[in-house]
Short mmCIF file of C-alpha atoms in Angstrom, two decimals:
data_model
loop_
_atom_site.label_atom_id
_atom_site.label_comp_id
_atom_site.label_asym_id
_atom_site.label_seq_id
_atom_site.Cartn_x
_atom_site.Cartn_y
_atom_site.Cartn_z
CA GLU A 1 -20.56 21.79 24.16
CA ILE A 2 -18.32 18.88 25.19
CA LEU A 3 -16.15 21.24 27.21
CA THR A 4 -19.08 22.90 28.94
CA GLN A 5 -20.61 19.57 29.91
CA ASN A 6 -17.38 18.59 31.62
CA GLY A 7 -16.96 21.89 33.43
CA LEU A 8 -13.89 23.02 31.50
CA LYS A 9 -13.24 26.71 30.95
CA GLY A 10 -10.37 28.94 30.12
CA PHE A 11 -9.83 28.66 26.37
CA GLY A 12 -10.18 31.66 24.09
CA ASP A 13 -9.15 34.14 26.79
CA GLU A 14 -6.28 35.59 24.76
CA GLU A 15 -6.76 39.04 23.33
CA ASN A 16 -6.69 39.81 19.61
CA ILE A 17 -6.41 36.14 18.58
CA GLU A 18 -9.16 34.61 16.48
CA VAL A 19 -9.53 30.90 17.21
CA SER A 20 -12.12 28.79 15.43
CA PRO A 21 -14.41 26.52 17.47
CA ILE A 22 -12.67 23.38 16.24
CA ASP A 23 -9.28 24.85 17.15
CA LYS A 24 -10.57 25.77 20.60
CA LEU A 25 -11.54 22.15 21.06
CA ARG A 26 -8.09 21.02 19.98
CA ARG A 27 -6.38 23.36 22.42
CA SER A 28 -8.59 22.28 25.28
CA MET A 29 -7.89 18.63 24.58
CA SER A 30 -4.10 18.96 24.70
CA LYS A 31 -2.39 16.85 27.34
CA SER A 32 -0.69 19.86 28.88
CA TYR A 33 -4.06 21.60 29.31
CA LEU A 34 -5.71 18.49 30.71
CA SER A 35 -2.93 18.14 33.26
CA GLN A 36 -3.92 21.55 34.61
CA THR A 37 -7.60 20.61 34.91
CA GLN A 38 -7.48 17.24 36.62
CA GLY A 39 -10.06 18.33 39.15
CA SER A 40 -12.59 19.08 36.42
CA VAL A 41 -12.89 15.54 35.02
CA GLU A 42 -12.93 12.11 36.57
CA SER A 43 -10.32 10.69 34.22
CA LEU A 44 -8.64 11.18 30.89
CA ALA A 45 -10.60 8.18 29.62
CA ASP A 46 -13.87 10.03 30.24
CA MET A 47 -12.61 12.93 28.14
CA ILE A 48 -11.46 10.65 25.31
CA ASP A 49 -14.98 9.21 25.02
CA GLY A 50 -16.27 12.73 24.41
CA LEU A 51 -13.68 13.67 21.80
CA PRO A 52 -14.24 13.65 18.05
CA THR A 53 -12.50 10.85 16.18
CA ILE A 54 -9.54 11.42 13.87
CA ILE A 55 -10.29 9.73 10.55
CA PHE A 56 -7.23 8.47 8.65
CA ASP A 57 -8.17 7.19 5.19
CA ILE A 58 -5.09 5.36 3.93
CA GLY A 59 -4.50 5.55 0.17
CA ALA A 60 -1.74 4.10 -1.98
CA TYR A 61 -1.24 7.48 -3.68
CA CYS A 62 -3.17 9.97 -1.58
CA SER A 63 -4.30 9.81 2.07
CA LYS A 64 -6.79 11.95 3.96
CA ILE A 65 -6.89 13.00 7.63
CA GLY A 66 -9.38 15.05 9.61
CA LEU A 67 -11.69 15.19 12.60
CA SER A 68 -15.04 13.42 12.36
CA GLY A 69 -18.06 15.64 11.97
CA LEU A 70 -16.50 17.89 9.34
CA GLU A 71 -17.72 17.97 5.75
CA LYS A 72 -14.36 16.98 4.29
CA PRO A 73 -10.89 15.96 5.47
CA GLU A 74 -8.68 18.76 6.79
CA TYR A 75 -5.49 17.47 5.22
CA ILE A 76 -5.04 15.56 1.95
CA PHE A 77 -1.50 14.55 1.07
CA PRO A 78 0.41 12.23 -1.28
CA THR A 79 1.49 9.03 0.51
CA ILE A 80 5.07 9.44 -0.65
CA ILE A 81 8.59 9.95 0.64
CA GLY A 82 11.08 12.07 -1.28
CA THR A 83 14.84 11.70 -0.98
CA SER A 84 17.08 14.39 -2.44
CA LYS A 85 19.06 13.42 -5.51
CA LEU A 86 22.83 13.16 -5.28
CA VAL A 87 24.79 15.48 -7.56
CA GLY A 88 28.22 13.97 -8.00
CA LYS A 89 29.48 13.10 -4.53
CA THR A 90 27.57 15.77 -2.69
CA SER A 91 23.96 16.67 -2.03
CA VAL A 92 22.45 19.97 -1.07
CA ASP A 93 19.95 18.30 1.25
CA LEU A 94 20.19 14.71 2.44
CA THR A 95 17.07 14.89 4.56
CA GLN A 96 13.87 13.20 3.47
CA LYS A 97 10.61 15.01 2.82
CA TYR A 98 7.14 13.61 3.27
CA GLY A 99 3.75 14.03 1.62
CA THR A 100 3.10 17.48 0.19
CA ASP A 101 6.61 18.72 1.01
CA ALA A 102 8.08 15.91 -1.09
CA TYR A 103 5.68 16.60 -3.96
CA LYS A 104 6.51 20.31 -4.00
CA ASN A 105 10.18 19.43 -4.43
CA LEU A 106 9.52 16.72 -7.01
CA PRO A 107 12.09 17.89 -9.61
CA ASN A 108 14.85 17.48 -7.01
CA MET A 109 13.56 14.32 -5.37
CA SER A 110 13.63 10.59 -5.86
CA ILE A 111 10.16 9.41 -4.86
CA SER A 112 9.15 6.18 -3.15
CA PHE A 113 5.62 4.88 -2.51
CA PRO A 114 5.45 2.80 0.71
CA LEU A 115 2.01 1.43 -0.23
CA GLU A 116 2.84 0.74 -3.88
CA CYS A 117 2.41 -3.01 -3.45
CA PRO A 118 -0.51 -4.06 -1.19
CA VAL A 119 1.15 -7.42 -0.58
CA ASP A 120 4.56 -6.01 0.36
CA ILE A 121 4.06 -2.71 2.18
CA ASP A 122 7.10 -0.82 3.46
CA TRP A 123 5.74 -0.29 6.98
CA ASP A 124 8.81 1.54 8.25
CA GLU A 125 8.43 4.22 5.59
CA PHE A 126 4.68 4.38 6.13
CA THR A 127 5.22 4.90 9.87
CA ASP A 128 7.65 7.72 9.09
CA ILE A 129 4.99 9.40 6.95
CA ILE A 130 2.33 9.11 9.67
CA VAL A 131 4.62 10.53 12.35
CA GLU A 132 5.53 13.48 10.12
CA ILE A 133 2.05 14.17 8.78
CA LEU A 134 -0.23 13.88 11.82
CA PRO A 135 1.00 17.09 13.50
CA LEU A 136 -0.01 18.99 10.36
CA ILE A 137 -3.66 18.71 11.39
CA ASN A 138 -2.54 21.51 13.70
CA GLN A 139 -2.03 23.90 10.76
CA LYS A 140 -4.48 26.31 9.22
CA GLU A 141 -5.39 25.49 5.67
CA GLY A 142 -3.09 27.26 3.25
CA SER A 143 -0.66 28.30 5.97
CA GLU A 144 2.96 27.25 5.86
CA GLU A 145 3.58 28.16 9.48
CA LYS A 146 2.34 26.13 12.39
CA MET A 147 0.00 27.88 14.77
CA ASN A 148 2.02 28.59 17.88
CA GLU A 149 -1.06 29.17 19.97
CA LEU A 150 -2.14 25.58 19.24
CA SER A 151 1.25 23.91 19.60
CA ASP A 152 -0.05 21.85 22.52
CA PHE A 153 -2.43 19.87 20.30
CA ASP A 154 -1.68 16.18 20.81
CA TYR A 155 -3.25 13.65 18.44
CA SER A 156 -2.27 10.77 20.75
CA ILE A 157 -5.26 11.36 23.06
CA TYR A 158 -7.83 11.07 20.26
CA PRO A 159 -9.60 7.89 19.13
CA PHE A 160 -8.76 6.95 15.53
CA ILE A 161 -10.49 5.21 12.65
CA PHE A 162 -8.17 3.85 9.96
CA THR A 163 -9.50 2.56 6.65
CA GLU A 164 -8.30 -0.54 4.80
CA ARG A 165 -8.80 -2.06 1.37
CA VAL A 166 -11.05 -5.08 0.95
CA ASN A 167 -9.42 -8.45 1.68
CA ASN A 168 -6.57 -6.76 3.50
CA SER A 169 -4.15 -9.39 4.77
CA LYS A 170 -3.99 -10.45 8.40
CA LYS A 171 -0.32 -9.46 8.43
CA ASN A 172 -1.08 -5.90 7.28
CA ARG A 173 -3.88 -5.49 9.80
CA GLU A 174 -1.68 -6.69 12.67
CA LYS A 175 1.04 -4.25 11.62
CA LEU A 176 -1.43 -1.37 11.61
CA TYR A 177 -2.50 -2.27 15.15
CA GLU A 178 1.15 -2.29 16.18
CA ILE A 179 1.83 1.15 14.67
CA ALA A 180 -1.31 2.64 16.23
CA PHE A 181 -0.74 1.43 19.77
CA GLU A 182 3.05 1.20 19.98
CA ALA A 183 4.46 3.84 17.65
CA LEU A 184 1.65 6.42 17.94
CA GLU A 185 0.51 5.41 21.46
CA LEU A 186 -3.16 5.91 20.63
CA PRO A 187 -5.81 5.32 23.31
CA LYS A 188 -8.43 3.77 20.99
CA MET A 189 -8.72 2.82 17.36
CA CYS A 190 -10.55 0.63 14.87
CA ILE A 191 -10.17 -0.31 11.21
CA LYS A 192 -13.01 0.03 8.69
CA ASP A 193 -13.35 -1.34 5.18
CA GLN A 194 -13.03 1.38 2.56
CA SER A 195 -15.79 0.00 0.34
CA PHE A 196 -18.26 -0.07 3.24
CA CYS A 197 -17.30 3.51 4.13
CA SER A 198 -17.96 4.64 0.55
CA LEU A 199 -21.41 3.05 0.63
CA ILE A 200 -22.22 4.59 4.02
CA SER A 201 -21.23 8.02 2.70
CA GLU A 202 -24.23 7.79 0.37
CA GLY A 203 -26.58 6.74 3.17
CA MET A 204 -26.84 3.13 1.94
CA THR A 205 -26.09 -0.22 3.57
CA THR A 206 -26.76 -2.38 0.50
CA GLY A 207 -25.01 -1.94 -2.82
CA LEU A 208 -22.06 -2.69 -5.06
CA VAL A 209 -18.92 -0.57 -4.64
CA LEU A 210 -16.57 -0.24 -7.60
CA ASP A 211 -13.33 1.35 -6.43
CA CYS A 212 -10.86 2.33 -9.15
CA GLY A 213 -7.81 3.17 -7.10
CA GLU A 214 -4.11 3.79 -7.56
CA THR A 215 -2.79 0.24 -7.55
CA SER A 216 -5.88 -1.89 -8.14
CA THR A 217 -9.55 -1.94 -9.04
CA SER A 218 -12.02 -3.78 -6.81
CA VAL A 219 -15.72 -4.62 -6.88
CA VAL A 220 -17.29 -5.30 -3.47
CA PRO A 221 -20.91 -6.39 -2.92
CA ILE A 222 -22.44 -5.34 0.41
CA PHE A 223 -25.81 -6.50 1.69
CA ASP A 224 -27.40 -5.12 4.84
CA SER A 225 -23.98 -3.83 6.05
CA ARG A 226 -22.35 -7.23 5.46
CA ILE A 227 -19.36 -7.31 3.12
CA LEU A 228 -19.72 -10.33 0.86
CA THR A 229 -16.02 -11.07 0.45
CA ASN A 230 -16.62 -14.36 -1.40
CA ALA A 231 -18.28 -12.45 -4.23
CA SER A 232 -15.71 -9.61 -4.28
CA LYS A 233 -13.54 -9.24 -7.38
CA SER A 234 -10.34 -7.30 -8.07
CA MET A 235 -7.60 -6.74 -10.63
CA LEU A 236 -4.14 -5.26 -10.34
CA VAL A 237 -4.88 -2.49 -12.81
CA GLY A 238 -5.27 1.02 -11.42
CA GLY A 239 -4.16 4.58 -11.93
CA ARG A 240 -0.46 3.78 -11.66
CA THR A 241 -0.78 1.05 -14.28
CA LEU A 242 -2.17 3.64 -16.67
CA ASN A 243 0.70 6.01 -15.82
CA TYR A 244 3.26 3.41 -16.88
CA PHE A 245 1.19 2.53 -19.94
CA MET A 246 1.16 6.19 -20.95
CA MET A 247 4.95 6.27 -20.67
CA GLU A 248 5.17 3.16 -22.84
CA LEU A 249 2.87 4.64 -25.47
CA LEU A 250 4.92 7.85 -25.61
CA ARG A 251 8.31 6.15 -25.47
CA SER A 252 9.11 6.97 -29.10
CA LYS A 253 8.41 10.66 -28.40
CA TYR A 254 9.91 11.16 -24.95
CA SER A 255 12.10 9.33 -22.43
CA PHE A 256 10.65 9.14 -18.91
CA HIS A 257 13.61 8.72 -16.54
CA THR A 258 13.05 10.63 -13.30
CA SER A 259 10.30 10.66 -10.68
CA TYR A 260 9.29 14.06 -12.01
CA ASP A 261 8.94 12.64 -15.54
CA ARG A 262 6.79 9.79 -14.27
CA GLU A 263 4.50 12.16 -12.40
CA TYR A 264 4.18 14.16 -15.60
CA ALA A 265 2.84 11.02 -17.25
CA ARG A 266 0.18 11.04 -14.53
CA PHE A 267 -0.59 14.64 -15.36
CA LEU A 268 -1.01 13.84 -19.06
CA LYS A 269 -3.33 10.95 -18.19
CA GLU A 270 -5.51 13.07 -15.91
CA GLU A 271 -5.63 16.11 -18.20
CA LEU A 272 -5.95 14.52 -21.64
CA CYS A 273 -7.37 11.03 -21.42
CA HIS A 274 -10.96 10.12 -22.14
CA ILE A 275 -12.58 6.75 -22.65
CA SER A 276 -14.22 5.85 -25.93
CA PRO A 277 -17.96 5.01 -25.77
CA SER A 278 -17.13 1.62 -27.28
CA GLN A 279 -14.07 -0.48 -28.01
CA SER A 280 -12.30 0.99 -31.02
CA ASP A 281 -9.86 -0.31 -33.58
CA TYR A 282 -6.76 1.67 -32.67
CA SER A 283 -4.83 0.34 -35.63
CA GLN A 284 -6.73 2.80 -37.79
CA VAL A 285 -5.55 6.35 -38.42
CA TRP A 286 -6.28 8.64 -35.44
CA LEU A 287 -9.00 11.10 -36.40
CA GLY A 288 -9.39 12.85 -33.07
CA ASN A 289 -7.79 16.02 -31.78
CA THR A 290 -4.03 15.86 -31.31
CA LYS A 291 -2.72 18.01 -28.47
CA THR A 292 0.78 19.40 -28.01
CA TYR A 293 2.38 19.44 -24.58
CA LYS A 294 5.65 20.84 -23.33
CA MET A 295 7.56 18.39 -21.15
CA PRO A 296 9.85 19.26 -18.19
CA ASP A 297 12.94 19.55 -20.42
CA LYS A 298 11.02 21.91 -22.77
CA THR A 299 10.56 19.17 -25.40
CA CYS A 300 7.19 19.43 -27.15
CA ILE A 301 5.33 16.19 -27.88
CA ASN A 302 2.08 15.47 -29.68
CA VAL A 303 -0.46 13.31 -27.86
CA GLY A 304 -3.04 11.75 -30.17
CA VAL A 305 -4.41 8.22 -30.02
CA GLU A 306 -2.73 7.80 -26.62
CA GLN A 307 -5.55 9.89 -25.13
CA GLN A 308 -7.99 7.01 -25.62
CA LEU A 309 -5.66 4.04 -25.79
CA CYS A 310 -4.21 4.60 -22.31
CA PRO A 311 -7.45 4.36 -20.26
CA GLU A 312 -8.79 1.63 -22.56
CA ALA A 313 -6.60 -0.75 -20.52
CA LEU A 314 -9.26 -0.67 -17.81
CA PHE A 315 -11.70 -2.37 -20.21
CA ASN A 316 -9.08 -4.46 -22.01
CA THR A 317 -6.27 -5.62 -19.70
CA ALA A 318 -4.53 -7.35 -22.62
CA LEU A 319 -3.26 -3.91 -23.63
CA VAL A 320 -1.02 -3.88 -20.55
CA GLU A 321 -0.17 -7.56 -21.03
CA LEU A 322 -2.22 -8.77 -18.10
CA ASP A 323 -4.38 -11.87 -18.19
CA GLY A 324 -7.67 -11.89 -16.36
CA GLU A 325 -10.89 -9.96 -16.20
CA SER A 326 -11.31 -6.31 -17.13
CA VAL A 327 -13.40 -3.90 -15.09
CA GLN A 328 -16.73 -4.67 -16.77
CA HIS A 329 -16.18 -8.39 -16.23
CA LEU A 330 -15.36 -7.79 -12.55
CA VAL A 331 -18.72 -6.09 -12.10
CA LEU A 332 -20.60 -8.81 -13.95
CA GLY A 333 -18.72 -11.53 -12.06
CA ALA A 334 -19.51 -9.99 -8.68
CA ILE A 335 -23.21 -9.60 -9.50
CA SER A 336 -23.55 -13.12 -10.90
CA SER A 337 -21.83 -14.57 -7.82
CA LEU A 338 -24.64 -13.28 -5.59
CA ASP A 339 -27.69 -15.25 -4.56
CA SER A 340 -30.54 -14.53 -6.92
CA SER A 341 -32.67 -13.21 -4.05
CA ILE A 342 -30.35 -10.24 -3.44
CA ARG A 343 -28.77 -9.81 -6.86
CA ASN A 344 -31.05 -7.00 -8.00
CA LYS A 345 -30.94 -5.13 -4.66
CA VAL A 346 -27.15 -5.07 -4.65
CA GLY A 347 -26.47 -4.50 -8.35
CA SER A 348 -29.00 -1.71 -8.75
CA ASN A 349 -27.14 0.42 -6.18
CA THR A 350 -23.65 0.51 -7.69
CA VAL A 351 -21.42 3.23 -6.29
CA VAL A 352 -18.35 4.20 -8.36
CA VAL A 353 -15.46 5.78 -6.43
CA GLY A 354 -11.72 6.33 -6.71
CA GLY A 355 -9.55 8.81 -8.57
CA THR A 356 -9.20 6.65 -11.69
CA SER A 357 -12.98 6.62 -12.12
CA LEU A 358 -12.79 10.37 -12.80
CA ILE A 359 -11.41 9.78 -16.30
CA GLN A 360 -13.87 11.31 -18.72
CA GLY A 361 -16.37 8.81 -20.12
CA PHE A 362 -15.64 6.05 -17.59
CA GLN A 363 -19.12 5.68 -16.10
CA GLN A 364 -20.88 5.93 -19.46
CA ARG A 365 -18.70 3.19 -20.96
CA LEU A 366 -19.06 1.00 -17.88
CA TYR A 367 -22.85 1.28 -17.95
CA LYS A 368 -22.97 0.42 -21.65
CA GLU A 369 -20.66 -2.59 -21.30
CA VAL A 370 -22.37 -4.07 -18.25
CA ASN A 371 -25.97 -3.22 -19.00
CA THR A 372 -25.90 -5.09 -22.31
CA LEU A 373 -25.23 -8.31 -20.39
CA SER A 374 -27.01 -7.72 -17.06
CA LYS A 375 -30.25 -5.95 -16.20
CA ASN A 376 -29.33 -6.00 -12.49
CA PHE A 377 -26.86 -3.15 -12.86
CA LYS A 378 -27.58 0.52 -12.25
CA TYR A 379 -25.02 2.95 -10.91
CA HIS A 380 -25.78 5.45 -8.19
CA LYS A 381 -24.75 8.93 -9.29
CA MET A 382 -22.27 10.45 -6.85
CA ASP A 383 -21.01 14.01 -6.94
CA ILE A 384 -17.65 14.08 -8.74
CA ASP A 385 -15.96 16.05 -5.95
CA LYS A 386 -17.04 13.38 -3.47
CA ARG A 387 -15.67 10.33 -5.29
CA GLN A 388 -12.13 10.79 -4.02
CA ILE A 389 -13.09 11.44 -0.40
CA SER A 390 -16.16 9.18 -0.02
CA GLN A 391 -14.21 6.70 2.12
CA TRP A 392 -13.17 9.42 4.55
CA ILE A 393 -16.73 10.81 4.68
CA GLY A 394 -18.19 7.36 5.36
CA ALA A 395 -15.70 6.68 8.16
CA SER A 396 -16.57 10.07 9.63
CA VAL A 397 -20.25 9.10 9.62
CA LEU A 398 -19.47 5.75 11.27
CA ALA A 399 -17.52 7.52 14.02
CA ASN A 400 -20.77 9.05 15.25
CA MET A 401 -22.76 5.80 15.04
CA ASP A 402 -22.84 2.76 17.30
CA GLU A 403 -21.13 0.88 14.46
CA GLY A 404 -18.04 3.02 14.97
CA ARG A 405 -18.10 3.48 18.74
CA ASP A 406 -18.74 -0.17 19.59
CA SER A 407 -15.92 -1.44 17.39
CA MET A 408 -13.24 0.69 19.05
CA ILE A 409 -10.31 -1.22 20.55
CA SER A 410 -8.49 0.27 23.53
CA ASP A 411 -4.76 0.21 24.15
CA HIS A 412 -5.49 -1.97 27.20
CA GLU A 413 -7.16 -4.59 24.98
CA TYR A 414 -4.25 -4.48 22.54
CA PHE A 415 -1.56 -5.12 25.14
CA GLU A 416 -3.71 -7.76 26.81
CA LYS A 417 -4.64 -9.74 23.68
CA GLY A 418 -1.92 -8.84 21.16
CA PRO A 419 -2.30 -7.93 17.47
CA GLY A 420 -2.78 -11.53 16.28
CA ARG A 421 -5.82 -12.21 18.44
CA LEU A 422 -7.31 -8.80 17.74
CA SER A 423 -6.96 -9.37 14.00
CA ARG A 424 -8.84 -12.68 14.26
CA GLU A 425 -11.60 -11.22 16.44
CA THR A 426 -12.24 -8.23 14.17
#
């Protein structure tokens, strides 16, 4: 429809090639094609305004990319870089691999996480990942080969929405502006809060968003589309904390040395762990089911009490030797910090998202812990498959609303004002 309105024709003329509507749009929006149709449009800027937005949901462990308007992101990939391991003085492959390619070669790779520490992000590595991953939007799902007929697709003419964690630092935001406009040469972009996007994905503008992510857990109150940062709470306990805790618990049974071993600890956590309905005395004899698992080196280990003790760290941070509030206290603290006039409206629409929240029994335990102390808490049931992509979905929704369009920053504004001023204004 966008193409027809602007008088563009000519795509899909090839014989015996099936091209989906979204791929036709991509082909038509390539710079090389636009250069051949200059007489059909007034300017490239006019065309950009009519394009769908590329949504880039940035995650510490897993990121999602795709065009707005779709039901789910087109490409989900681990935010990792893999470097081949040296064997003696030689290496079969010294090149680095990114995202899914790195994960597929995990046994032979040393893995790094550019976004492992929110305070100290390795922006050079993150830029490398973006540059390598973005062209993969040009691939058919499940295909290892790039589509030659769509090789002209150029992401650098599309507007972008990036997502960010709550209370993201000014330094990080400025760096993201710099990457977008200088490294990627994007025409337009904006940055949206991940918690707000999750809430929008459920059609709400008021609520409490509990995000149990890879490196941290945050609780963010939002009222009438306003993020109440002063009442937001967070702790540096997330999925990766539980991975390391699982390794510590199993240390007497298995030695976790390599990146592959550490990712196997993640697998054990995701496959075996479940949260007890109430805090238990783990000094007692384990009476639950013990499961046997074969590790990468063929060693068989028994996993018993670790199944419950590992995720219990979310509700008792002392287990991982961290002072401060546990997840239930974060929720209670955020609710109690609100003005009494909005406390019930916000707390009664609690949205739980993030991969770590998928651990069996998490929501039931959370409800029990919080509801005994506060009657203003009620969680909004979200489809399990949606919890890990709610931020991307919400950003996709915003892209088609005035909220998203009006907050776009052009490359002209960036080079005129600079990242520092833009960060203050937004």
